[in-house]
Amino acid sequence: MTSEDEKSRWQYLNEEAKAGRLYLDPSVATSCRDASNKQIDLFVQLKNDLQYVSSVSGLGRFNAADELAKMLGMKAIGGERDFDTAFKEHIEVLTLIRDTIEISVKKYEDQQIAQAQATDALGNGY
């Protein structure tokens, strides 16, 4: 599955959560949200660290070494299927996951409050 597929799936689930059709138990969702935030933080740090590996040196003083250094640097940032882009895409999906979880929990909590208020109103004879 590509990151675009994952992104589309979570965009759909995000819309379902916003519409109130996706509920997650807060106790489970909290762990998922925390894991998402932890992973986002890791990918942001790794993405930032790519600056250090985008300039490759020390491969020798010959033309092929210079080309290899350039190729390896572009694998980090700016090349085809580079790590910078991959981390960016993963961060986008994880952010959608986290946001979907938060929306779902908020809808769940709002529903619980509304049910409690309705039950209280019935108990008070309203």
CSV table of C-alpha atoms in Angstrom, one decimal:
chain,number,residue,atom,x,y,z
A,1,MET,CA,0.0,0.0,0.0
A,2,THR,CA,1.4,3.4,-0.9
A,3,SER,CA,1.5,6.4,1.3
A,4,GLU,CA,-1.1,8.0,-0.9
A,5,ASP,CA,-3.4,5.1,-0.3
A,6,GLU,CA,-2.8,5.4,3.5
A,7,LYS,CA,-3.4,9.2,3.3
A,8,SER,CA,-6.7,8.6,1.3
A,9,ARG,CA,-7.8,6.0,3.9
A,10,TRP,CA,-7.2,8.3,6.8
A,11,GLN,CA,-8.7,11.3,5.1
A,12,TYR,CA,-11.9,9.2,4.7
A,13,LEU,CA,-11.8,8.1,8.3
A,14,ASN,CA,-11.1,11.7,9.4
A,15,GLU,CA,-14.3,12.8,7.6
A,16,GLU,CA,-16.2,9.9,9.2
A,17,ALA,CA,-15.0,11.0,12.6
A,18,LYS,CA,-16.0,14.6,11.9
A,19,ALA,CA,-19.5,13.4,10.8
A,20,GLY,CA,-19.8,11.5,14.0
A,21,ARG,CA,-19.8,8.0,12.4
A,22,LEU,CA,-16.5,6.9,13.9
A,23,TYR,CA,-16.0,6.6,17.6
A,24,LEU,CA,-13.1,5.3,19.5
A,25,ASP,CA,-13.0,4.5,23.2
A,26,PRO,CA,-11.0,7.3,24.9
A,27,SER,CA,-8.8,4.8,26.9
A,28,VAL,CA,-7.7,3.1,23.7
A,29,ALA,CA,-7.5,6.3,21.6
A,30,THR,CA,-5.3,8.0,24.2
A,31,SER,CA,-2.6,5.4,23.7
A,32,CYS,CA,-2.9,5.5,19.9
A,33,ARG,CA,-2.7,9.3,20.0
A,34,ASP,CA,0.4,9.3,22.2
A,35,ALA,CA,2.0,6.6,20.0
A,36,SER,CA,1.2,8.8,16.9
A,37,ASN,CA,2.7,11.9,18.5
A,38,LYS,CA,5.8,9.9,19.5
A,39,GLN,CA,6.3,8.6,15.9
A,40,ILE,CA,5.7,12.1,14.5
A,41,ASP,CA,8.4,13.5,16.7
A,42,LEU,CA,10.8,10.8,15.7
A,43,PHE,CA,10.2,11.4,12.0
A,44,VAL,CA,10.5,15.1,12.4
A,45,GLN,CA,13.9,14.6,14.1
A,46,LEU,CA,15.0,12.1,11.5
A,47,LYS,CA,13.9,14.5,8.7
A,48,ASN,CA,15.9,17.3,10.3
A,49,ASP,CA,19.0,15.0,10.7
A,50,LEU,CA,19.0,14.4,6.9
A,51,GLN,CA,20.8,17.8,6.5
A,52,TYR,CA,23.8,16.1,8.1
A,53,VAL,CA,23.9,13.2,5.6
A,54,SER,CA,22.9,15.1,2.5
A,55,SER,CA,26.6,16.2,2.0
A,56,VAL,CA,28.6,13.0,1.6
A,57,SER,CA,32.4,13.2,1.6
A,58,GLY,CA,35.4,11.0,2.2
A,59,LEU,CA,34.9,8.6,-0.7
A,60,GLY,CA,38.2,9.4,-2.4
A,61,ARG,CA,39.5,11.7,-5.0
A,62,PHE,CA,38.2,10.3,-8.3
A,63,ASN,CA,35.3,11.1,-10.5
A,64,ALA,CA,33.2,8.1,-9.6
A,65,ALA,CA,33.5,9.0,-5.9
A,66,ASP,CA,32.2,12.4,-6.6
A,67,GLU,CA,29.2,11.0,-8.5
A,68,LEU,CA,28.6,8.4,-5.7
A,69,ALA,CA,28.7,11.2,-3.1
A,70,LYS,CA,26.2,13.2,-5.1
A,71,MET,CA,23.9,10.2,-5.6
A,72,LEU,CA,24.0,9.3,-1.9
A,73,GLY,CA,23.3,12.9,-0.9
A,74,MET,CA,20.3,13.1,-3.2
A,75,LYS,CA,19.0,9.9,-1.6
A,76,ALA,CA,18.7,11.9,1.6
A,77,ILE,CA,17.3,15.1,0.2
A,78,GLY,CA,16.2,16.0,-3.3
A,79,GLY,CA,16.5,12.8,-5.3
A,80,GLU,CA,14.0,10.4,-6.6
A,81,ARG,CA,12.3,8.5,-3.7
A,82,ASP,CA,14.4,10.4,-1.2
A,83,PHE,CA,14.1,10.0,2.6
A,84,ASP,CA,13.1,13.6,3.1
A,85,THR,CA,9.9,13.1,1.0
A,86,ALA,CA,9.2,9.7,2.6
A,87,PHE,CA,9.4,11.2,6.1
A,88,LYS,CA,7.2,14.1,5.0
A,89,GLU,CA,4.6,11.7,3.7
A,90,HIS,CA,4.7,9.6,6.8
A,91,ILE,CA,4.3,12.7,9.0
A,92,GLU,CA,1.3,13.7,7.0
A,93,VAL,CA,-0.4,10.3,7.5
A,94,LEU,CA,0.5,10.1,11.2
A,95,THR,CA,-0.9,13.6,11.7
A,96,LEU,CA,-4.2,12.5,10.0
A,97,ILE,CA,-4.3,9.5,12.2
A,98,ARG,CA,-3.7,11.5,15.3
A,99,ASP,CA,-6.2,14.2,14.3
A,100,THR,CA,-8.8,11.5,13.4
A,101,ILE,CA,-8.3,9.9,16.9
A,102,GLU,CA,-8.7,13.3,18.6
A,103,ILE,CA,-11.9,14.1,16.6
A,104,SER,CA,-13.3,10.7,17.4
A,105,VAL,CA,-12.6,10.9,21.1
A,106,LYS,CA,-14.2,14.4,21.2
A,107,LYS,CA,-17.3,13.2,19.4
A,108,TYR,CA,-17.5,10.1,21.8
A,109,GLU,CA,-17.1,12.4,24.9
A,110,ASP,CA,-19.7,14.8,23.5
A,111,GLN,CA,-22.1,11.9,23.0
A,112,GLN,CA,-21.5,10.6,26.5
A,113,ILE,CA,-22.2,14.1,27.9
A,114,ALA,CA,-25.4,14.5,25.9
A,115,GLN,CA,-26.6,11.0,27.0
A,116,ALA,CA,-25.9,11.8,30.6
A,117,GLN,CA,-27.7,15.1,30.3
A,118,ALA,CA,-30.7,13.4,28.6
A,119,THR,CA,-30.8,10.8,31.3
A,120,ASP,CA,-30.6,13.4,34.1
A,121,ALA,CA,-33.4,15.4,32.4
A,122,LEU,CA,-35.6,12.3,32.3
A,123,GLY,CA,-34.8,11.6,35.9
A,124,ASN,CA,-35.8,15.1,36.9
A,125,GLY,CA,-39.1,14.8,35.2
A,126,TYR,CA,-38.4,17.1,32.2
